[in-house]
């Protein structure tokens, strides 16, 4: 069974979605509230989600379209009971597979 969890990433200081385990490391994508990010002195756009994965939050949330690999110790112990909206799942799958 595939890994599918939401946890706080202490190293990158963002909430993240963990989707694959590779030994002591986890592959994840990060969530942010900013529409753009600075990458090598250039402004890059983040992908906007239809709805926040946290059911009690109404903020606009974006996904950084990059897969990060971090050690298990960099994540918070407790898993969050969040879930993606049905309209966001396709966008998340494309980010995971590195497709534009």
mmCIF file of N, CA and C in Angstrom:
data_model
loop_
_atom_site.group_PDB
_atom_site.id
_atom_site.type_symbol
_atom_site.label_atom_id
_atom_site.label_comp_id
_atom_site.label_asym_id
_atom_site.label_seq_id
_atom_site.Cartn_x
_atom_site.Cartn_y
_atom_site.Cartn_z
ATOM 1 N N UNK A 1 0.842 -1.182 0.000
ATOM 2 C CA UNK A 1 0.000 0.000 0.000
ATOM 3 C C UNK A 1 0.882 1.238 0.000
ATOM 4 N N UNK A 2 0.497 2.229 -0.763
ATOM 5 C CA UNK A 2 1.289 3.448 -0.897
ATOM 6 C C UNK A 2 1.109 4.353 0.323
ATOM 7 N N UNK A 3 2.128 5.120 0.580
ATOM 8 C CA UNK A 3 2.095 6.080 1.676
ATOM 9 C C UNK A 3 1.274 7.288 1.242
ATOM 10 N N UNK A 4 0.385 7.757 2.081
ATOM 11 C CA UNK A 4 -0.439 8.919 1.774
ATOM 12 C C UNK A 4 -0.776 9.622 3.089
ATOM 13 N N UNK A 5 0.066 10.619 3.449
ATOM 14 C CA UNK A 5 -0.106 11.310 4.724
ATOM 15 C C UNK A 5 0.150 12.802 4.565
ATOM 16 N N UNK A 6 -0.442 13.556 5.471
ATOM 17 C CA UNK A 6 -0.163 14.977 5.596
ATOM 18 C C UNK A 6 0.562 15.181 6.926
ATOM 19 N N UNK A 7 1.717 15.847 6.866
ATOM 20 C CA UNK A 7 2.491 16.138 8.067
ATOM 21 C C UNK A 7 3.161 17.488 7.910
ATOM 22 N N UNK A 8 3.622 18.024 9.044
ATOM 23 C CA UNK A 8 4.370 19.271 9.025
ATOM 24 C C UNK A 8 5.847 18.958 8.808
ATOM 25 N N UNK A 9 6.470 19.637 7.840
ATOM 26 C CA UNK A 9 7.888 19.454 7.551
ATOM 27 C C UNK A 9 8.660 20.494 8.355
ATOM 28 N N UNK A 10 9.395 20.043 9.372
ATOM 29 C CA UNK A 10 10.115 20.954 10.269
ATOM 30 C C UNK A 10 11.315 21.589 9.579
ATOM 31 N N UNK A 11 11.927 20.902 8.643
ATOM 32 C CA UNK A 11 13.100 21.425 7.948
ATOM 33 C C UNK A 11 12.720 22.567 7.011
ATOM 34 N N UNK A 12 11.651 22.410 6.261
ATOM 35 C CA UNK A 12 11.240 23.401 5.263
ATOM 36 C C UNK A 12 10.168 24.354 5.786
ATOM 37 N N UNK A 13 9.650 24.087 6.976
ATOM 38 C CA UNK A 13 8.667 24.940 7.654
ATOM 39 C C UNK A 13 7.387 25.143 6.833
ATOM 40 N N UNK A 14 6.883 24.053 6.277
ATOM 41 C CA UNK A 14 5.633 24.035 5.523
ATOM 42 C C UNK A 14 4.922 22.719 5.815
ATOM 43 N N UNK A 15 3.610 22.730 5.601
ATOM 44 C CA UNK A 15 2.885 21.474 5.634
ATOM 45 C C UNK A 15 3.184 20.727 4.346
ATOM 46 N N UNK A 16 3.158 19.397 4.419
ATOM 47 C CA UNK A 16 3.533 18.621 3.246
ATOM 48 C C UNK A 16 2.650 17.386 3.114
ATOM 49 N N UNK A 17 2.642 16.870 1.895
ATOM 50 C CA UNK A 17 1.937 15.635 1.576
ATOM 51 C C UNK A 17 2.992 14.584 1.261
ATOM 52 N N UNK A 18 3.063 13.530 2.083
ATOM 53 C CA UNK A 18 4.018 12.450 1.889
ATOM 54 C C UNK A 18 3.364 11.376 1.042
ATOM 55 N N UNK A 19 4.049 10.963 -0.025
ATOM 56 C CA UNK A 19 3.429 9.995 -0.913
ATOM 57 C C UNK A 19 4.281 8.768 -1.208
ATOM 58 N N UNK A 20 5.552 8.757 -0.828
ATOM 59 C CA UNK A 20 6.366 7.578 -1.083
ATOM 60 C C UNK A 20 7.486 7.482 -0.068
ATOM 61 N N UNK A 21 7.759 6.256 0.372
ATOM 62 C CA UNK A 21 8.860 6.042 1.313
ATOM 63 C C UNK A 21 9.989 5.315 0.592
ATOM 64 N N UNK A 22 11.219 5.743 0.890
ATOM 65 C CA UNK A 22 12.413 5.129 0.312
ATOM 66 C C UNK A 22 13.424 4.953 1.431
ATOM 67 N N UNK A 23 13.286 3.860 2.181
ATOM 68 C CA UNK A 23 14.146 3.635 3.336
ATOM 69 C C UNK A 23 13.824 4.649 4.423
ATOM 70 N N UNK A 24 14.838 5.349 4.960
ATOM 71 C CA UNK A 24 14.570 6.348 6.001
ATOM 72 C C UNK A 24 14.136 7.702 5.428
ATOM 73 N N UNK A 25 13.954 7.795 4.129
ATOM 74 C CA UNK A 25 13.574 9.046 3.484
ATOM 75 C C UNK A 25 12.136 8.977 2.984
ATOM 76 N N UNK A 26 11.531 10.158 2.825
ATOM 77 C CA UNK A 26 10.168 10.266 2.318
ATOM 78 C C UNK A 26 10.118 11.293 1.198
ATOM 79 N N UNK A 27 9.361 10.978 0.146
ATOM 80 C CA UNK A 27 9.134 11.946 -0.923
ATOM 81 C C UNK A 27 7.886 12.742 -0.569
ATOM 82 N N UNK A 28 7.953 14.061 -0.785
ATOM 83 C CA UNK A 28 6.827 14.897 -0.391
ATOM 84 C C UNK A 28 6.717 16.108 -1.312
ATOM 85 N N UNK A 29 5.538 16.721 -1.279
ATOM 86 C CA UNK A 29 5.314 18.013 -1.920
ATOM 87 C C UNK A 29 4.826 18.969 -0.844
ATOM 88 N N UNK A 30 5.111 20.250 -1.015
ATOM 89 C CA UNK A 30 4.833 21.238 0.022
ATOM 90 C C UNK A 30 3.649 22.122 -0.345
ATOM 91 N N UNK A 31 2.968 22.621 0.695
ATOM 92 C CA UNK A 31 1.869 23.566 0.552
ATOM 93 C C UNK A 31 2.325 24.930 1.047
ATOM 94 N N UNK A 32 1.835 25.977 0.402
ATOM 95 C CA UNK A 32 2.149 27.332 0.812
ATOM 96 C C UNK A 32 0.936 28.223 0.564
ATOM 97 N N UNK A 33 0.974 29.431 1.104
ATOM 98 C CA UNK A 33 -0.110 30.386 0.890
ATOM 99 C C UNK A 33 0.283 31.474 -0.102
ATOM 100 N N UNK A 34 1.492 31.407 -0.628
ATOM 101 C CA UNK A 34 1.964 32.427 -1.567
ATOM 102 C C UNK A 34 1.827 31.938 -3.007
ATOM 103 N N UNK A 35 1.371 32.801 -3.913
ATOM 104 C CA UNK A 35 1.176 32.369 -5.307
ATOM 105 C C UNK A 35 2.471 32.230 -6.109
ATOM 106 N N UNK A 36 3.564 32.864 -5.664
ATOM 107 C CA UNK A 36 4.824 32.760 -6.389
ATOM 108 C C UNK A 36 5.957 32.444 -5.425
ATOM 109 N N UNK A 37 7.058 31.985 -5.976
ATOM 110 C CA UNK A 37 8.252 31.720 -5.184
ATOM 111 C C UNK A 37 9.469 32.179 -5.979
ATOM 112 N N UNK A 38 10.561 32.438 -5.313
ATOM 113 C CA UNK A 38 11.795 32.845 -5.968
ATOM 114 C C UNK A 38 12.669 31.604 -6.115
ATOM 115 N N UNK A 39 13.062 31.292 -7.341
ATOM 116 C CA UNK A 39 13.884 30.129 -7.633
ATOM 117 C C UNK A 39 15.012 30.555 -8.549
ATOM 118 N N UNK A 40 16.232 30.574 -8.029
ATOM 119 C CA UNK A 40 17.422 30.991 -8.773
ATOM 120 C C UNK A 40 17.248 32.378 -9.373
ATOM 121 N N UNK A 41 16.823 33.307 -8.523
ATOM 122 C CA UNK A 41 16.624 34.720 -8.854
ATOM 123 C C UNK A 41 15.526 34.972 -9.881
ATOM 124 N N UNK A 42 14.649 34.014 -10.072
ATOM 125 C CA UNK A 42 13.517 34.168 -10.981
ATOM 126 C C UNK A 42 12.233 33.865 -10.227
ATOM 127 N N UNK A 43 11.171 34.500 -10.622
ATOM 128 C CA UNK A 43 9.876 34.275 -10.005
ATOM 129 C C UNK A 43 9.168 33.115 -10.708
ATOM 130 N N UNK A 44 8.757 32.133 -9.950
ATOM 131 C CA UNK A 44 8.044 30.969 -10.475
ATOM 132 C C UNK A 44 6.661 30.910 -9.851
ATOM 133 N N UNK A 45 5.690 30.425 -10.600
ATOM 134 C CA UNK A 45 4.320 30.322 -10.111
ATOM 135 C C UNK A 45 4.087 28.995 -9.407
ATOM 136 N N UNK A 46 3.279 29.039 -8.362
ATOM 137 C CA UNK A 46 2.815 27.835 -7.685
ATOM 138 C C UNK A 46 1.442 27.481 -8.228
ATOM 139 N N UNK A 47 1.020 26.225 -8.035
ATOM 140 C CA UNK A 47 -0.285 25.775 -8.508
ATOM 141 C C UNK A 47 -1.329 25.999 -7.426
ATOM 142 N N UNK A 48 -2.410 26.650 -7.802
ATOM 143 C CA UNK A 48 -3.495 26.920 -6.853
ATOM 144 C C UNK A 48 -4.388 25.698 -6.745
ATOM 145 N N UNK A 49 -4.754 25.363 -5.515
ATOM 146 C CA UNK A 49 -5.682 24.270 -5.278
ATOM 147 C C UNK A 49 -7.103 24.798 -5.178
ATOM 148 N N UNK A 50 -8.040 23.953 -5.514
ATOM 149 C CA UNK A 50 -9.445 24.319 -5.466
ATOM 150 C C UNK A 50 -9.908 24.572 -4.043
ATOM 151 N N UNK A 51 -9.450 23.731 -3.120
ATOM 152 C CA UNK A 51 -9.858 23.836 -1.726
ATOM 153 C C UNK A 51 -8.702 23.405 -0.834
ATOM 154 N N UNK A 52 -8.614 24.002 0.341
ATOM 155 C CA UNK A 52 -7.571 23.645 1.307
ATOM 156 C C UNK A 52 -7.796 22.208 1.781
ATOM 157 N N UNK A 53 -6.724 21.394 1.889
ATOM 158 C CA UNK A 53 -6.901 20.017 2.367
ATOM 159 C C UNK A 53 -7.429 19.928 3.795
ATOM 160 N N UNK A 54 -7.190 20.970 4.605
ATOM 161 C CA UNK A 54 -7.717 21.002 5.962
ATOM 162 C C UNK A 54 -9.195 21.396 5.883
ATOM 163 N N UNK A 55 -10.106 20.542 6.327
ATOM 164 C CA UNK A 55 -11.533 20.857 6.186
ATOM 165 C C UNK A 55 -11.988 22.065 6.994
ATOM 166 N N UNK A 56 -11.269 22.445 8.046
ATOM 167 C CA UNK A 56 -11.685 23.575 8.867
ATOM 168 C C UNK A 56 -11.043 24.894 8.447
ATOM 169 N N UNK A 57 -10.230 24.902 7.408
ATOM 170 C CA UNK A 57 -9.531 26.110 6.976
ATOM 171 C C UNK A 57 -10.097 26.596 5.641
ATOM 172 N N UNK A 58 -10.292 27.892 5.520
ATOM 173 C CA UNK A 58 -10.855 28.475 4.301
ATOM 174 C C UNK A 58 -9.846 29.303 3.510
ATOM 175 N N UNK A 59 -8.571 29.238 3.869
ATOM 176 C CA UNK A 59 -7.544 30.010 3.166
ATOM 177 C C UNK A 59 -7.291 29.455 1.771
ATOM 178 N N UNK A 60 -6.745 30.309 0.909
ATOM 179 C CA UNK A 60 -6.301 29.869 -0.398
ATOM 180 C C UNK A 60 -4.938 29.205 -0.238
ATOM 181 N N UNK A 61 -4.789 28.044 -0.829
ATOM 182 C CA UNK A 61 -3.541 27.303 -0.675
ATOM 183 C C UNK A 61 -2.972 26.958 -2.053
ATOM 184 N N UNK A 62 -1.655 26.920 -2.119
ATOM 185 C CA UNK A 62 -0.938 26.619 -3.352
ATOM 186 C C UNK A 62 -0.008 25.438 -3.111
ATOM 187 N N UNK A 63 0.327 24.739 -4.185
ATOM 188 C CA UNK A 63 1.270 23.631 -4.133
ATOM 189 C C UNK A 63 2.532 24.055 -4.858
ATOM 190 N N UNK A 64 3.672 23.829 -4.228
ATOM 191 C CA UNK A 64 4.947 24.075 -4.889
ATOM 192 C C UNK A 64 5.196 22.889 -5.815
ATOM 193 N N UNK A 65 5.289 23.100 -7.131
ATOM 194 C CA UNK A 65 5.368 21.967 -8.071
ATOM 195 C C UNK A 65 6.761 21.350 -8.146
ATOM 196 N N UNK A 66 7.194 20.799 -7.045
ATOM 197 C CA UNK A 66 8.509 20.168 -6.969
ATOM 198 C C UNK A 66 8.449 19.072 -5.910
ATOM 199 N N UNK A 67 9.070 17.948 -6.190
ATOM 200 C CA UNK A 67 9.110 16.841 -5.245
ATOM 201 C C UNK A 67 10.375 16.968 -4.408
ATOM 202 N N UNK A 68 10.204 16.958 -3.098
ATOM 203 C CA UNK A 68 11.323 17.038 -2.163
ATOM 204 C C UNK A 68 11.531 15.673 -1.514
ATOM 205 N N UNK A 69 12.782 15.355 -1.170
ATOM 206 C CA UNK A 69 13.110 14.119 -0.474
ATOM 207 C C UNK A 69 13.763 14.500 0.847
ATOM 208 N N UNK A 70 13.109 14.136 1.950
ATOM 209 C CA UNK A 70 13.588 14.486 3.286
ATOM 210 C C UNK A 70 13.608 13.253 4.180
ATOM 211 N N UNK A 71 14.434 13.327 5.215
ATOM 212 C CA UNK A 71 14.547 12.248 6.186
ATOM 213 C C UNK A 71 13.297 12.219 7.074
ATOM 214 N N UNK A 72 12.995 11.067 7.633
ATOM 215 C CA UNK A 72 11.818 10.899 8.487
ATOM 216 C C UNK A 72 11.868 11.824 9.686
ATOM 217 N N UNK A 73 13.052 12.093 10.218
ATOM 218 C CA UNK A 73 13.193 12.940 11.400
ATOM 219 C C UNK A 73 12.794 14.388 11.136
ATOM 220 N N UNK A 74 12.710 14.796 9.871
ATOM 221 C CA UNK A 74 12.348 16.173 9.537
ATOM 222 C C UNK A 74 10.846 16.420 9.599
ATOM 223 N N UNK A 75 10.057 15.380 9.782
ATOM 224 C CA UNK A 75 8.604 15.519 9.808
ATOM 225 C C UNK A 75 8.094 15.390 11.235
ATOM 226 N N UNK A 76 6.965 16.038 11.493
ATOM 227 C CA UNK A 76 6.322 15.957 12.792
ATOM 228 C C UNK A 76 5.797 14.544 13.018
ATOM 229 N N UNK A 77 5.710 14.127 14.265
ATOM 230 C CA UNK A 77 5.289 12.765 14.594
ATOM 231 C C UNK A 77 3.846 12.483 14.208
ATOM 232 N N UNK A 78 2.959 13.450 14.463
ATOM 233 C CA UNK A 78 1.530 13.226 14.270
ATOM 234 C C UNK A 78 1.124 13.435 12.824
ATOM 235 N N UNK A 79 0.342 12.513 12.325
ATOM 236 C CA UNK A 79 -0.224 12.628 10.984
ATOM 237 C C UNK A 79 -1.519 13.433 11.068
ATOM 238 N N UNK A 80 -1.774 14.277 10.096
ATOM 239 C CA UNK A 80 -2.970 15.116 10.078
ATOM 240 C C UNK A 80 -4.087 14.409 9.317
ATOM 241 N N UNK A 81 -5.316 14.625 9.721
ATOM 242 C CA UNK A 81 -6.464 13.976 9.074
ATOM 243 C C UNK A 81 -7.038 14.885 7.988
ATOM 244 N N UNK A 82 -6.202 15.254 7.053
ATOM 245 C CA UNK A 82 -6.622 16.081 5.917
ATOM 246 C C UNK A 82 -6.875 15.173 4.729
ATOM 247 N N UNK A 83 -7.560 15.737 3.724
ATOM 248 C CA UNK A 83 -7.745 15.010 2.468
ATOM 249 C C UNK A 83 -7.938 16.003 1.331
ATOM 250 N N UNK A 84 -7.542 15.578 0.135
ATOM 251 C CA UNK A 84 -7.652 16.432 -1.034
ATOM 252 C C UNK A 84 -9.086 16.478 -1.532
ATOM 253 N N UNK A 85 -9.443 17.600 -2.111
ATOM 254 C CA UNK A 85 -10.710 17.721 -2.810
ATOM 255 C C UNK A 85 -10.610 16.913 -4.101
ATOM 256 N N UNK A 86 -11.724 16.449 -4.604
ATOM 257 C CA UNK A 86 -11.709 15.628 -5.814
ATOM 258 C C UNK A 86 -11.178 16.408 -7.022
ATOM 259 N N UNK A 87 -11.340 17.721 -7.026
ATOM 260 C CA UNK A 87 -10.850 18.544 -8.131
ATOM 261 C C UNK A 87 -9.335 18.759 -8.087
ATOM 262 N N UNK A 88 -8.720 18.502 -6.951
ATOM 263 C CA UNK A 88 -7.282 18.722 -6.803
ATOM 264 C C UNK A 88 -6.441 17.482 -7.054
ATOM 265 N N UNK A 89 -7.032 16.324 -7.053
ATOM 266 C CA UNK A 89 -6.262 15.089 -7.158
ATOM 267 C C UNK A 89 -5.497 14.988 -8.474
ATOM 268 N N UNK A 90 -6.071 15.421 -9.552
ATOM 269 C CA UNK A 90 -5.394 15.357 -10.855
ATOM 270 C C UNK A 90 -4.165 16.261 -10.870
ATOM 271 N N UNK A 91 -4.298 17.444 -10.319
ATOM 272 C CA UNK A 91 -3.168 18.379 -10.262
ATOM 273 C C UNK A 91 -2.046 17.820 -9.393
ATOM 274 N N UNK A 92 -2.381 17.194 -8.286
ATOM 275 C CA UNK A 92 -1.377 16.603 -7.400
ATOM 276 C C UNK A 92 -0.666 15.446 -8.096
ATOM 277 N N UNK A 93 -1.403 14.609 -8.811
ATOM 278 C CA UNK A 93 -0.775 13.497 -9.535
ATOM 279 C C UNK A 93 0.203 14.006 -10.584
ATOM 280 N N UNK A 94 -0.120 15.100 -11.228
ATOM 281 C CA UNK A 94 0.797 15.664 -12.233
ATOM 282 C C UNK A 94 2.053 16.224 -11.599
ATOM 283 N N UNK A 95 1.943 16.811 -10.440
ATOM 284 C CA UNK A 95 3.119 17.310 -9.726
ATOM 285 C C UNK A 95 3.997 16.134 -9.303
ATOM 286 N N UNK A 96 3.386 15.068 -8.824
ATOM 287 C CA UNK A 96 4.143 13.897 -8.384
ATOM 288 C C UNK A 96 4.896 13.271 -9.548
ATOM 289 N N UNK A 97 4.277 13.209 -10.717
ATOM 290 C CA UNK A 97 4.920 12.616 -11.888
ATOM 291 C C UNK A 97 5.762 13.612 -12.675
ATOM 292 N N UNK A 98 5.925 14.827 -12.171
ATOM 293 C CA UNK A 98 6.727 15.891 -12.800
ATOM 294 C C UNK A 98 6.260 16.242 -14.201
ATOM 295 N N UNK A 99 4.943 16.278 -14.404
ATOM 296 C CA UNK A 99 4.387 16.678 -15.689
ATOM 297 C C UNK A 99 3.820 18.073 -15.571
ATOM 298 N N UNK A 100 3.945 18.861 -16.593
ATOM 299 C CA UNK A 100 3.435 20.237 -16.591
ATOM 300 C C UNK A 100 1.969 20.280 -16.941
#
